[in-house]
Short mmCIF file of C-alpha atoms and ligand atoms in Angstrom, two decimals:
data_model
loop_
_atom_site.label_atom_id
_atom_site.label_comp_id
_atom_site.label_asym_id
_atom_site.label_seq_id
_atom_site.Cartn_x
_atom_site.Cartn_y
_atom_site.Cartn_z
CA MET A 1 -2.64 -12.52 52.50
CA HIS A 2 1.23 -13.98 52.63
CA THR A 3 2.07 -16.15 55.69
CA CYS A 4 5.02 -13.44 56.10
CA CYS A 5 2.51 -10.69 56.42
CA LYS A 6 0.52 -12.71 58.92
CA ILE A 7 3.71 -12.92 60.78
CA CYS A 8 4.47 -9.22 60.95
CA GLN A 9 1.00 -8.06 61.48
CA SER A 10 1.29 -5.78 58.57
CA ILE A 11 -1.57 -3.84 57.45
CA LEU A 12 -2.43 -4.59 54.02
CA VAL A 13 -3.85 -1.88 51.72
CA ARG A 14 -5.33 -3.22 48.59
CA LEU A 15 -4.86 -1.10 45.21
CA ARG A 16 -7.01 -2.18 42.41
CA VAL A 17 -5.54 -1.79 38.93
CA LYS A 18 -6.00 -2.91 35.70
CA CYS A 19 -5.03 -6.20 34.50
CA ARG A 20 -4.44 -7.63 31.10
CA PHE A 21 -4.93 -11.14 32.34
CA GLN A 22 -8.38 -10.57 34.12
CA GLN A 23 -10.39 -7.46 34.89
CA THR A 24 -8.50 -6.23 38.09
CA THR A 25 -5.56 -7.08 39.86
CA ASP A 26 -4.64 -6.87 43.55
CA ILE A 27 -1.67 -5.41 44.81
CA SER A 28 -1.09 -5.62 48.21
CA VAL A 29 1.08 -3.02 50.08
CA GLU A 30 2.53 -3.76 53.32
CA GLU A 31 3.73 -1.56 55.81
CA ASN A 32 6.87 -2.08 57.81
CA ASN A 33 8.43 -3.91 55.04
CA LYS A 34 11.74 -5.46 54.79
CA THR A 35 12.73 -6.03 51.10
CA TRP A 36 15.97 -4.76 50.79
CA SER A 37 18.98 -7.14 52.71
CA GLY A 38 21.17 -6.52 55.70
CA ARG A 39 22.69 -3.47 53.58
CA PHE A 40 19.71 -1.38 54.99
CA SER A 41 19.49 -0.06 58.95
CA GLU A 42 15.90 0.99 58.43
CA PRO A 43 12.99 0.46 56.36
CA VAL A 44 12.07 2.01 53.14
CA ALA A 45 9.66 4.98 54.06
CA GLN A 46 6.02 3.88 52.88
CA LEU A 47 5.87 6.58 50.45
CA VAL A 48 9.26 6.08 49.16
CA GLN A 49 8.16 2.49 48.56
CA ARG A 50 5.08 3.57 46.65
CA TYR A 51 7.21 6.25 44.61
CA THR A 52 9.84 3.74 43.59
CA ALA A 53 7.66 0.53 42.91
CA SER A 54 6.60 0.05 39.37
CA VAL A 55 4.39 -3.19 40.14
CA GLU A 56 1.36 -1.52 39.35
CA PHE A 57 2.12 -1.04 35.79
CA ASP A 58 4.86 -3.58 35.07
CA TYR A 59 2.82 -6.70 35.97
CA ARG A 60 1.97 -6.64 32.35
CA LEU A 61 5.34 -7.46 31.40
CA ALA A 62 5.06 -11.07 33.68
CA GLU A 63 4.42 -13.60 30.90
CA HIS A 64 7.57 -12.18 29.06
CA ASP A 65 9.57 -11.94 32.55
CA ILE A 66 8.64 -15.79 32.80
CA ARG A 67 9.30 -16.70 29.54
CA GLY A 68 12.66 -15.11 29.63
CA SER A 69 13.48 -16.27 33.02
CA ILE A 70 12.85 -19.90 31.73
CA ALA A 71 15.41 -19.31 28.71
CA HIS A 72 17.94 -18.04 31.39
CA ALA A 73 17.37 -20.93 33.83
CA ARG A 74 18.08 -23.36 30.67
CA MET A 75 21.09 -21.88 29.47
CA LEU A 76 22.21 -21.87 33.35
CA ALA A 77 21.84 -25.42 33.35
CA ALA A 78 23.38 -26.18 30.05
CA THR A 79 26.43 -24.27 30.83
CA GLY A 80 26.78 -26.22 34.15
CA ILE A 81 25.99 -22.74 36.43
CA ILE A 82 23.01 -24.49 37.99
CA GLN A 83 22.12 -28.47 38.09
CA THR A 84 19.33 -29.84 35.99
CA ASP A 85 17.15 -30.41 39.10
CA ASP A 86 17.32 -26.95 39.87
CA LEU A 87 16.23 -25.87 36.38
CA ALA A 88 13.16 -28.75 36.61
CA ALA A 89 12.35 -26.94 40.13
CA ILE A 90 12.43 -23.43 38.46
CA GLU A 91 10.43 -24.62 35.35
CA LYS A 92 7.77 -25.99 37.53
CA GLY A 93 7.48 -23.08 39.69
CA LEU A 94 7.30 -20.41 37.01
CA ALA A 95 4.75 -22.76 35.17
CA GLN A 96 2.71 -22.78 38.37
CA ILE A 97 3.46 -18.75 38.63
CA ARG A 98 2.11 -18.29 35.38
CA GLU A 99 -1.15 -20.05 35.66
CA ASP A 100 -1.80 -18.36 39.01
CA ILE A 101 -1.34 -14.92 37.31
CA ARG A 102 -3.51 -16.07 34.13
CA ASN A 103 -6.07 -17.15 36.56
CA GLY A 104 -6.02 -13.93 38.75
CA LYS A 105 -4.48 -15.79 41.83
CA PHE A 106 -1.35 -14.31 42.07
CA GLU A 107 -0.75 -11.94 44.85
CA TRP A 108 1.05 -8.86 43.84
CA GLN A 109 3.02 -7.02 46.56
CA LEU A 110 4.11 -3.49 46.10
CA GLU A 111 6.40 -4.14 48.91
CA GLN A 112 8.48 -6.65 45.94
CA GLU A 113 8.78 -3.32 43.79
CA ASP A 114 8.46 -4.80 40.53
CA VAL A 115 7.15 -7.49 38.34
CA HIS A 116 10.73 -9.25 38.28
CA LEU A 117 10.67 -9.61 42.04
CA ASN A 118 7.52 -10.28 42.52
CA ILE A 119 7.92 -13.49 40.64
CA GLU A 120 11.23 -14.16 41.55
CA ARG A 121 10.11 -14.13 45.42
CA ARG A 122 7.17 -16.15 44.93
CA LEU A 123 9.29 -19.15 42.75
CA THR A 124 11.71 -19.08 46.01
CA ALA A 125 8.53 -19.45 48.02
CA LEU A 126 7.21 -22.28 45.61
CA VAL A 127 10.54 -23.95 45.06
CA GLY A 128 13.16 -23.20 47.84
CA ASP A 129 16.74 -22.74 46.86
CA ALA A 130 16.52 -23.33 43.09
CA GLY A 131 14.18 -20.28 42.85
CA LYS A 132 17.04 -18.29 44.60
CA LYS A 133 19.50 -19.54 41.80
CA LEU A 134 17.76 -18.08 39.01
CA HIS A 135 18.87 -14.52 39.05
CA THR A 136 22.72 -15.97 38.88
CA ALA A 137 24.50 -14.13 36.02
CA ARG A 138 21.53 -11.62 35.76
CA SER A 139 20.51 -8.33 36.59
CA ARG A 140 17.22 -6.80 36.71
CA ASN A 141 18.71 -4.27 34.51
CA ASP A 142 19.32 -6.69 31.84
CA GLN A 143 15.87 -8.65 32.54
CA VAL A 144 13.73 -5.63 32.20
CA ALA A 145 15.43 -4.40 28.97
CA THR A 146 14.65 -8.05 27.73
CA ASP A 147 11.13 -8.34 28.88
CA ILE A 148 10.39 -4.87 27.14
CA ARG A 149 12.01 -5.96 23.86
CA LEU A 150 9.72 -9.54 24.15
CA TYR A 151 6.67 -7.18 24.91
CA LEU A 152 7.28 -4.85 22.19
CA ARG A 153 8.11 -7.31 19.24
CA ALA A 154 4.71 -9.07 20.07
CA ALA A 155 2.95 -5.63 20.14
CA ILE A 156 4.61 -4.65 16.97
CA ASP A 157 3.52 -8.24 15.43
CA ASP A 158 0.03 -7.32 16.38
CA ILE A 159 0.14 -3.86 15.44
CA ILE A 160 1.17 -4.80 11.39
CA GLY A 161 -1.71 -7.36 11.70
CA LEU A 162 -3.89 -4.53 12.64
CA ILE A 163 -2.27 -2.17 9.78
CA HIS A 164 -2.97 -4.55 7.15
CA GLY A 165 -6.69 -5.27 8.48
CA LEU A 166 -7.34 -1.42 8.10
CA GLN A 167 -5.40 -1.43 4.44
CA HIS A 168 -7.74 -4.01 3.46
CA VAL A 169 -10.92 -2.44 4.29
CA LEU A 170 -9.70 0.64 2.72
CA LEU A 171 -8.61 -1.47 -0.85
CA ASP A 172 -12.28 -2.69 -0.15
CA LEU A 173 -13.76 0.65 -0.21
CA ALA A 174 -11.61 2.08 -2.49
CA GLU A 175 -12.69 -0.84 -5.11
CA GLN A 176 -16.33 0.39 -4.66
CA HIS A 177 -15.74 3.59 -5.26
CA ALA A 178 -13.08 3.65 -8.15
CA ALA A 179 -15.54 5.69 -10.30
CA THR A 180 -16.99 7.58 -7.65
CA ILE A 181 -15.90 11.29 -8.57
CA MET A 182 -15.34 14.05 -5.49
CA PRO A 183 -13.59 17.22 -5.52
CA GLY A 184 -9.82 17.01 -4.92
CA PHE A 185 -8.93 20.01 -2.53
CA THR A 186 -6.02 22.04 -2.13
CA HIS A 187 -5.96 24.80 0.68
CA LEU A 188 -9.36 22.91 1.37
CA GLN A 189 -10.97 24.58 -2.06
CA VAL A 190 -12.03 22.88 -4.55
CA ALA A 191 -9.26 22.08 -6.96
CA GLN A 192 -9.61 19.10 -9.74
CA PRO A 193 -12.03 16.11 -9.27
CA VAL A 194 -10.74 12.78 -8.19
CA SER A 195 -11.86 9.55 -7.83
CA PHE A 196 -12.99 8.90 -4.17
CA GLY A 197 -11.55 5.36 -4.64
CA HIS A 198 -7.98 7.32 -5.33
CA HIS A 199 -8.19 9.49 -2.22
CA LEU A 200 -8.97 6.63 -0.20
CA LEU A 201 -5.82 4.79 -1.53
CA ALA A 202 -3.38 7.78 -0.30
CA TYR A 203 -4.20 6.51 3.11
CA TYR A 204 -3.24 3.05 1.91
CA GLU A 205 0.05 4.31 1.16
CA MET A 206 0.64 5.97 4.17
CA LEU A 207 -0.38 2.98 6.36
CA GLN A 208 1.90 0.72 3.87
CA ARG A 209 5.06 3.17 5.11
CA ASP A 210 3.56 2.91 8.56
CA GLY A 211 3.87 -0.73 8.07
CA GLN A 212 7.41 -1.10 6.79
CA ARG A 213 8.57 1.36 9.19
CA LEU A 214 7.35 -0.77 12.04
CA GLN A 215 8.69 -3.84 10.41
CA ASP A 216 12.18 -1.82 9.98
CA CYS A 217 11.96 -0.97 13.82
CA ARG A 218 11.22 -4.77 14.91
CA LYS A 219 14.99 -5.53 13.69
CA ARG A 220 16.45 -3.41 16.41
CA VAL A 221 13.90 -4.68 18.84
CA ASN A 222 14.65 -8.05 18.33
CA GLN A 223 18.32 -8.23 20.19
CA LEU A 224 19.04 -9.68 23.35
CA PRO A 225 20.29 -7.89 26.19
CA LEU A 226 20.26 -10.67 28.62
CA GLY A 227 24.08 -11.65 29.52
CA ALA A 228 24.72 -7.94 29.80
CA ALA A 229 24.06 -8.28 33.63
CA ALA A 230 24.47 -5.41 35.59
CA LEU A 231 26.32 -3.35 33.18
CA ALA A 232 29.65 -5.12 32.87
CA GLY A 233 28.59 -8.61 31.48
CA THR A 234 29.18 -11.67 33.82
CA GLY A 235 31.84 -13.97 34.84
CA TYR A 236 29.74 -16.82 34.55
CA PRO A 237 30.63 -19.02 31.60
CA VAL A 238 27.01 -18.02 30.03
CA ASP A 239 25.87 -19.01 26.28
CA ARG A 240 24.00 -15.80 25.13
CA ALA A 241 23.56 -16.76 21.77
CA MET A 242 21.50 -20.04 23.32
CA VAL A 243 19.27 -17.51 25.13
CA ALA A 244 18.92 -15.70 22.04
CA ARG A 245 17.86 -18.33 19.87
CA GLU A 246 15.24 -19.78 22.56
CA LEU A 247 13.70 -16.22 22.89
CA GLY A 248 13.76 -15.87 18.95
CA PHE A 249 16.01 -12.83 19.05
CA ASP A 250 17.79 -12.41 15.98
CA ASP A 251 21.14 -11.29 17.59
CA ILE A 252 22.60 -10.40 20.88
CA CYS A 253 22.86 -6.81 22.10
CA HIS A 254 26.90 -6.23 20.94
CA ASN A 255 27.66 -3.82 24.18
CA SER A 256 26.71 -4.66 27.67
CA LEU A 257 26.54 -0.73 28.44
CA ASP A 258 24.47 -0.04 25.83
CA ALA A 259 22.18 -3.30 26.43
CA VAL A 260 20.87 -2.31 30.06
CA SER A 261 20.41 1.33 28.99
CA ASP A 262 19.55 1.64 25.38
CA ARG A 263 15.62 2.60 25.25
CA ASP A 264 15.88 3.87 21.27
CA PHE A 265 13.75 0.60 20.29
CA ALA A 266 10.91 2.11 22.06
CA ILE A 267 11.49 5.43 20.88
CA GLU A 268 11.46 4.48 17.44
CA PHE A 269 8.47 2.62 17.80
CA CYS A 270 6.92 5.71 19.53
CA ALA A 271 8.03 7.90 16.41
CA GLY A 272 6.36 5.37 14.31
CA ALA A 273 3.30 5.26 16.41
CA ALA A 274 2.87 8.94 16.08
CA LEU A 275 3.26 8.98 12.36
CA ILE A 276 0.62 6.21 12.24
CA MET A 277 -1.91 8.61 14.69
CA MET A 278 -0.81 11.53 12.64
CA HIS A 279 -2.19 9.88 9.54
CA LEU A 280 -5.19 8.63 10.89
CA SER A 281 -6.07 12.10 12.58
CA ARG A 282 -5.99 13.30 9.10
CA LEU A 283 -8.30 11.24 7.71
CA SER A 284 -10.59 11.75 10.55
CA GLU A 285 -10.27 15.51 10.22
CA GLU A 286 -11.57 14.97 6.72
CA LEU A 287 -14.43 12.47 8.04
CA ILE A 288 -15.63 14.97 10.38
CA LEU A 289 -15.62 17.49 7.64
CA TRP A 290 -17.43 15.06 5.34
CA MET A 291 -19.96 14.32 7.56
CA ASN A 292 -20.74 17.92 8.14
CA PRO A 293 -24.26 18.38 6.15
CA ALA A 294 -22.63 21.47 4.29
CA PHE A 295 -20.56 18.34 2.56
CA GLY A 296 -22.85 15.67 3.20
CA PHE A 297 -20.23 13.10 1.66
CA ILE A 298 -20.61 10.41 4.15
CA ARG A 299 -22.14 9.23 7.06
CA LEU A 300 -20.66 7.27 9.95
CA ALA A 301 -22.76 4.36 11.42
CA ASP A 302 -24.69 5.16 14.39
CA ARG A 303 -22.47 3.04 16.72
CA PHE A 304 -19.80 5.27 15.72
CA CYS A 305 -21.48 8.35 16.78
CA THR A 306 -22.96 9.93 19.86
CA GLY A 307 -25.76 12.42 20.34
CA SER A 308 -26.11 15.61 22.17
CA SER A 309 -27.65 16.16 25.86
CA ILE A 310 -29.18 19.17 24.83
CA MET A 311 -29.28 19.53 21.16
CA PRO A 312 -31.83 16.51 20.07
CA GLN A 313 -31.02 16.76 16.43
CA LYS A 314 -27.31 16.21 16.94
CA LYS A 315 -25.24 13.30 15.61
CA ASN A 316 -21.49 13.72 16.66
CA PRO A 317 -18.40 12.08 15.10
CA ASP A 318 -16.96 11.14 18.45
CA VAL A 319 -14.55 8.53 17.44
CA PRO A 320 -12.98 10.34 14.72
CA GLU A 321 -12.50 13.31 17.21
CA LEU A 322 -11.15 11.18 19.53
CA VAL A 323 -8.76 9.97 17.10
CA ARG A 324 -7.48 13.40 16.13
CA GLY A 325 -7.48 13.83 20.10
CA LYS A 326 -5.51 10.83 20.98
CA THR A 327 -2.90 11.72 18.46
CA GLY A 328 -1.67 14.86 20.90
CA ARG A 329 -1.61 12.09 23.57
CA ILE A 330 0.75 9.53 21.38
CA ASN A 331 2.92 12.63 20.64
CA GLY A 332 3.21 13.47 24.19
CA HIS A 333 4.57 9.67 24.89
CA LEU A 334 7.38 10.29 22.32
CA VAL A 335 8.30 13.29 23.73
CA ALA A 336 8.30 11.88 27.22
CA LEU A 337 10.53 9.11 26.18
CA LEU A 338 12.85 11.48 24.23
CA THR A 339 13.18 13.47 27.23
CA LEU A 340 13.66 10.55 29.79
CA MET A 341 16.64 9.23 28.00
CA LYS A 342 18.05 12.83 27.00
CA SER A 343 21.41 13.62 29.07
CA GLN A 344 21.28 10.02 30.73
CA PRO A 345 24.54 8.91 31.45
CA LEU A 346 25.82 5.03 31.05
CA ALA A 347 24.42 2.82 32.24
CA TYR A 348 21.27 1.97 33.89
CA ASN A 349 19.51 4.77 35.84
CA LYS A 350 16.37 4.23 37.29
CA ASP A 351 14.85 6.88 35.20
CA ASN A 352 14.22 4.08 32.79
CA GLN A 353 11.61 2.71 35.15
CA GLU A 354 9.67 5.53 33.56
CA ASP A 355 9.68 4.07 29.90
CA LYS A 356 6.90 1.64 30.67
CA GLU A 357 3.57 3.73 31.03
CA PRO A 358 4.05 5.91 27.81
CA LEU A 359 4.95 2.49 25.89
CA PHE A 360 2.10 0.42 27.15
CA ASP A 361 -0.49 3.67 26.64
CA THR A 362 0.98 4.17 23.18
CA VAL A 363 0.77 0.16 22.05
CA ASP A 364 -2.89 0.33 23.82
CA THR A 365 -4.00 3.07 22.35
CA LEU A 366 -2.88 2.19 18.65
CA LYS A 367 -4.23 -1.02 19.03
CA ASP A 368 -7.55 0.20 19.95
CA THR A 369 -7.37 2.94 16.95
CA LEU A 370 -6.33 0.61 14.56
CA THR A 371 -9.44 -1.77 15.30
CA ILE A 372 -11.90 0.79 15.94
CA TYR A 373 -10.83 2.51 12.09
CA ALA A 374 -11.15 -0.79 10.33
CA ASP A 375 -14.43 -1.36 11.55
CA MET A 376 -15.68 2.45 11.36
CA LEU A 377 -14.52 2.40 7.31
CA ALA A 378 -16.12 -0.96 6.81
CA GLY A 379 -19.42 0.57 7.83
CA LEU A 380 -18.99 3.81 5.88
CA HIS A 381 -22.23 5.23 3.91
CA VAL A 382 -21.02 6.89 1.48
CA ASN A 383 -23.17 9.63 -1.05
CA PRO A 384 -21.48 9.78 -4.40
CA GLU A 385 -24.23 12.40 -5.56
CA ALA A 386 -23.38 14.73 -2.74
CA MET A 387 -19.89 14.27 -3.71
CA ARG A 388 -20.43 15.02 -7.33
CA GLN A 389 -22.50 18.01 -6.91
CA ALA A 390 -19.62 19.37 -4.81
CA ALA A 391 -17.34 18.54 -7.78
CA LEU A 392 -19.61 20.57 -10.34
CA ARG A 393 -19.82 23.40 -7.92
CA GLY A 394 -16.09 24.56 -7.90
CA TYR A 395 -15.02 25.13 -11.62
CA SER A 396 -12.90 21.89 -10.79
CA THR A 397 -12.15 21.15 -14.38
CA ALA A 398 -10.93 24.74 -15.24
CA THR A 399 -7.42 23.03 -15.40
CA ASP A 400 -8.75 20.73 -17.98
CA LEU A 401 -9.88 23.57 -20.09
CA ALA A 402 -6.58 25.14 -19.99
CA ASP A 403 -4.86 21.53 -21.12
CA TYR A 404 -7.27 21.62 -23.79
CA LEU A 405 -6.36 24.92 -25.15
CA VAL A 406 -2.75 24.03 -24.72
CA LYS A 407 -3.30 20.82 -26.82
CA LYS A 408 -4.77 23.10 -29.84
CA GLY A 409 -1.55 25.10 -29.66
CA THR A 410 -2.03 27.91 -27.05
CA PRO A 411 0.86 28.93 -24.62
CA PHE A 412 0.02 27.44 -21.16
CA ARG A 413 0.29 30.87 -19.73
CA ASP A 414 -2.38 32.45 -22.10
CA ALA A 415 -4.58 29.38 -21.83
CA HIS A 416 -4.38 30.01 -17.95
CA GLU A 417 -5.70 33.57 -18.36
CA ALA A 418 -8.50 32.67 -20.79
CA VAL A 419 -9.77 29.98 -18.26
CA ALA A 420 -9.37 32.37 -15.57
CA GLN A 421 -11.52 34.96 -17.55
CA ALA A 422 -14.12 32.07 -18.46
CA VAL A 423 -14.42 31.27 -14.84
CA ARG A 424 -15.24 34.82 -13.89
CA PHE A 425 -17.85 34.77 -16.56
CA ALA A 426 -19.65 31.46 -15.63
CA GLU A 427 -19.30 32.55 -11.82
CA ASN A 428 -21.16 35.94 -12.74
CA LYS A 429 -23.52 33.69 -14.47
CA ALA A 430 -23.94 31.48 -11.58
CA CYS A 431 -23.18 28.56 -13.52
CA ASP A 432 -20.48 25.53 -14.43
CA LEU A 433 -18.17 26.05 -17.26
CA SER A 434 -19.76 23.18 -18.83
CA GLU A 435 -23.18 24.83 -18.74
CA LEU A 436 -22.01 27.82 -20.65
CA PRO A 437 -22.94 27.68 -24.53
CA LEU A 438 -20.60 27.34 -26.91
CA ALA A 439 -20.46 30.93 -28.08
CA ASP A 440 -19.97 32.20 -24.78
CA LEU A 441 -16.83 29.78 -24.61
CA GLN A 442 -15.47 30.89 -27.80
CA GLN A 443 -15.41 34.55 -26.47
CA PHE A 444 -12.44 33.46 -24.27
CA SER A 445 -10.44 31.72 -27.20
CA ALA A 446 -11.06 31.33 -30.79
CA VAL A 447 -9.57 27.66 -30.36
CA ILE A 448 -12.42 26.33 -28.58
CA SER A 449 -15.04 23.92 -30.45
CA GLU A 450 -17.95 21.30 -29.70
CA ASP A 451 -15.28 19.08 -28.76
CA VAL A 452 -15.01 21.31 -25.76
CA PHE A 453 -17.83 19.77 -23.68
CA GLU A 454 -15.94 16.19 -23.52
CA VAL A 455 -13.09 17.90 -21.31
CA LEU A 456 -15.56 19.80 -19.17
CA THR A 457 -17.13 16.77 -17.88
CA LEU A 458 -16.07 15.45 -14.47
CA GLU A 459 -15.64 12.18 -16.04
CA GLY A 460 -13.63 13.25 -18.75
CA SER A 461 -11.02 15.07 -16.48
CA VAL A 462 -10.98 12.13 -14.32
CA ARG A 463 -10.67 9.69 -17.31
CA SER A 464 -7.81 11.89 -18.54
CA ARG A 465 -5.31 11.27 -15.88
CA ASN A 466 -4.70 7.63 -17.03
CA HIS A 467 -0.74 7.01 -15.46
CA PRO A 468 0.58 4.98 -12.98
CA GLY A 469 -0.38 7.20 -9.85
CA GLY A 470 -3.33 8.96 -11.39
CA THR A 471 -6.79 9.51 -10.57
CA ALA A 472 -8.17 7.66 -13.60
CA PRO A 473 -10.77 4.59 -12.51
CA GLU A 474 -8.79 2.22 -14.66
CA GLN A 475 -5.65 2.99 -12.90
CA VAL A 476 -7.43 3.18 -9.50
CA ARG A 477 -8.33 -0.16 -10.29
CA GLU A 478 -4.92 -1.35 -11.45
CA ALA A 479 -3.69 0.05 -8.11
CA ILE A 480 -5.90 -1.60 -5.82
CA CYS A 481 -5.03 -5.23 -7.85
CA GLN A 482 -1.05 -4.35 -7.15
CA ALA A 483 -1.77 -3.65 -3.77
CA ARG A 484 -3.98 -6.82 -2.80
CA SER A 485 -1.16 -8.84 -4.44
CA GLN A 486 1.24 -7.59 -2.01
CA LEU A 487 -0.60 -7.51 1.04
CA PRO A 488 -0.81 -10.44 3.32
CA GLY A 489 -3.91 -12.20 4.62
N1 LIG B 1 11.65 -1.63 37.67
C1 LIG B 1 12.96 -1.65 36.84
C2 LIG B 1 12.64 -0.94 35.86
O1 LIG B 1 11.69 -0.82 35.37
C3 LIG B 1 13.89 -2.68 37.07
C4 LIG B 1 15.01 -2.64 36.72
C5 LIG B 1 15.68 -2.17 38.52
N2 LIG B 1 17.47 -2.10 38.54
C6 LIG B 1 17.58 -1.82 39.42
N3 LIG B 1 19.01 -1.78 39.52
N4 LIG B 1 17.07 -0.96 40.42
O2 LIG B 1 13.59 -0.01 35.20
#
C-alpha cells in the first residue's frame, strides 16, 4: 500500500488483471481519492473513477510509454527546456520503474486513471521535482497517440514475422504435395483436378498480400505525434525531429490537430487483420470439410482436436472452428473502431480511450492464430489416395475431353455438348469417362481415338496446365522456388 493511502486510511480493493509482463497485475482502487487539482471541489465519484480509468488495460503500453518519455526528456534537455541533472534523474527513475513493472513490483493505482499518470506520479515519488518536469511541452493526448503507434509498430513487425513463418510451412507442404492430385471445386462441386500443392499455394498468395498490406500500413503507423501537445502544438522550442529519430519514427505527424486525433492507422491495421482472419477462416472451413470422413482428405494432429463428452467416437476440429469463429470477433473490432471515430470532432476526445481494447485483442488473437496455424499445418496428415478417389468420382476431366475435341477441329460449344452427353452416359453406367470403352466414347464424337485416354487421366489433365500460375506439378515446383527466393528467413 502506498504511503499516501495509509495516511488517508483509504480502502484498497484489489483488481486482478492479466498482465503481459507477469501472470497477473494488482491494481489498487482507492476510495476518497484526490487525483485532480485544486480546480475540483469534490472528489470524483467512485463509479466515475472506474468508468473513466483505463489503467486496467492500458498498463500494457508501459514499456512504450517509458521509451517515449525517455526520448521526450532527452529532447527537453538537449533544447535547454530542462537541465541535464533533471534528465539524469528522470532516466534513472524511469529505468527503476521499468524494472519494477517487469518484475511485477509496480503498484498500479486505479485512481491514477491510466498508464501515463501512474508512471509519472511514481516517477515524481521516486525522483522528486525532476519528475514533475517530464510533462513539460507534452500532453497525454500526444503521449498516448505516440504509445499506441510504438506498440502497433512492434506488433506489426511480430505479425509479419508470423505470416512469413506460416508461409514457409505452406511452401514445405506444397512441395511435398506438388504432384498430389485432388479435385478442385467450384460451387463446392468437383470441377477439375488440381495439385494439392497448387491449392496450398493459393493461401500462400493471400498471405503474401496480407504481409504487404501490413508493411504498407506500418508506414502510416510510424509517424511521431509528440510535439502536438494537447492539440495546438507547444510554445517551447521543441525538436520534434530529434524525438522522431530517437524513437525510430520515419517522420513527424505534420498537423498537431490530426496528430492527437488520428486513429486511421489503427483502423487500417484492424482491416488488414480482418483480411488475414478471413483468409484463415476459408482455409479453416476447408480443413473442417476435408477432415469429415465423407472427404477423408486430411487428419489434424490430435493435439489440435478435442473429443465429445457424449459421443466417444468424435474427434472435433476445434482449432479451425475457433479460427472461423474468431474471425467474427476481429471483424467486430474493426467495426468498433470505425464507429468510434465516426463523427468525432477535432481534436482529441476521450472516446479515443476506447481504441485500445479492440486493438489489443486484435493483435493478441491474430498472433495466437498465426502461431497455432503454422504448427497445425506442419503436423497435417494428408491422404493422397482419398483425394485421388474423389477427383476420379466427379468427372473432373470432362473439360479435358472437350479441349481434346476442340484440338481435333470440333467447335468448343459442340465439344461441350458432346462431352455433356458422354458424362450422362457414364453416369448411367456408374463409371468414370476414362472407364468407358473406346467404342462407347466414339458414339459422341467420331474424332475420338485411342489417344483420348491420356487426356482422360487425372495426371494428364493436371500436367497439361503447364503455364505460370497453372496447376501442373512442374509449375507448382517453380512457383515454390520463386516464393522461397523472395521470402525472408
Ligand atoms: N487514457 C487516455 C486515452 O487513452 C489518455 C489521454 C487522456 N487525455 C485527456 N485529456 N484526458 O486516450
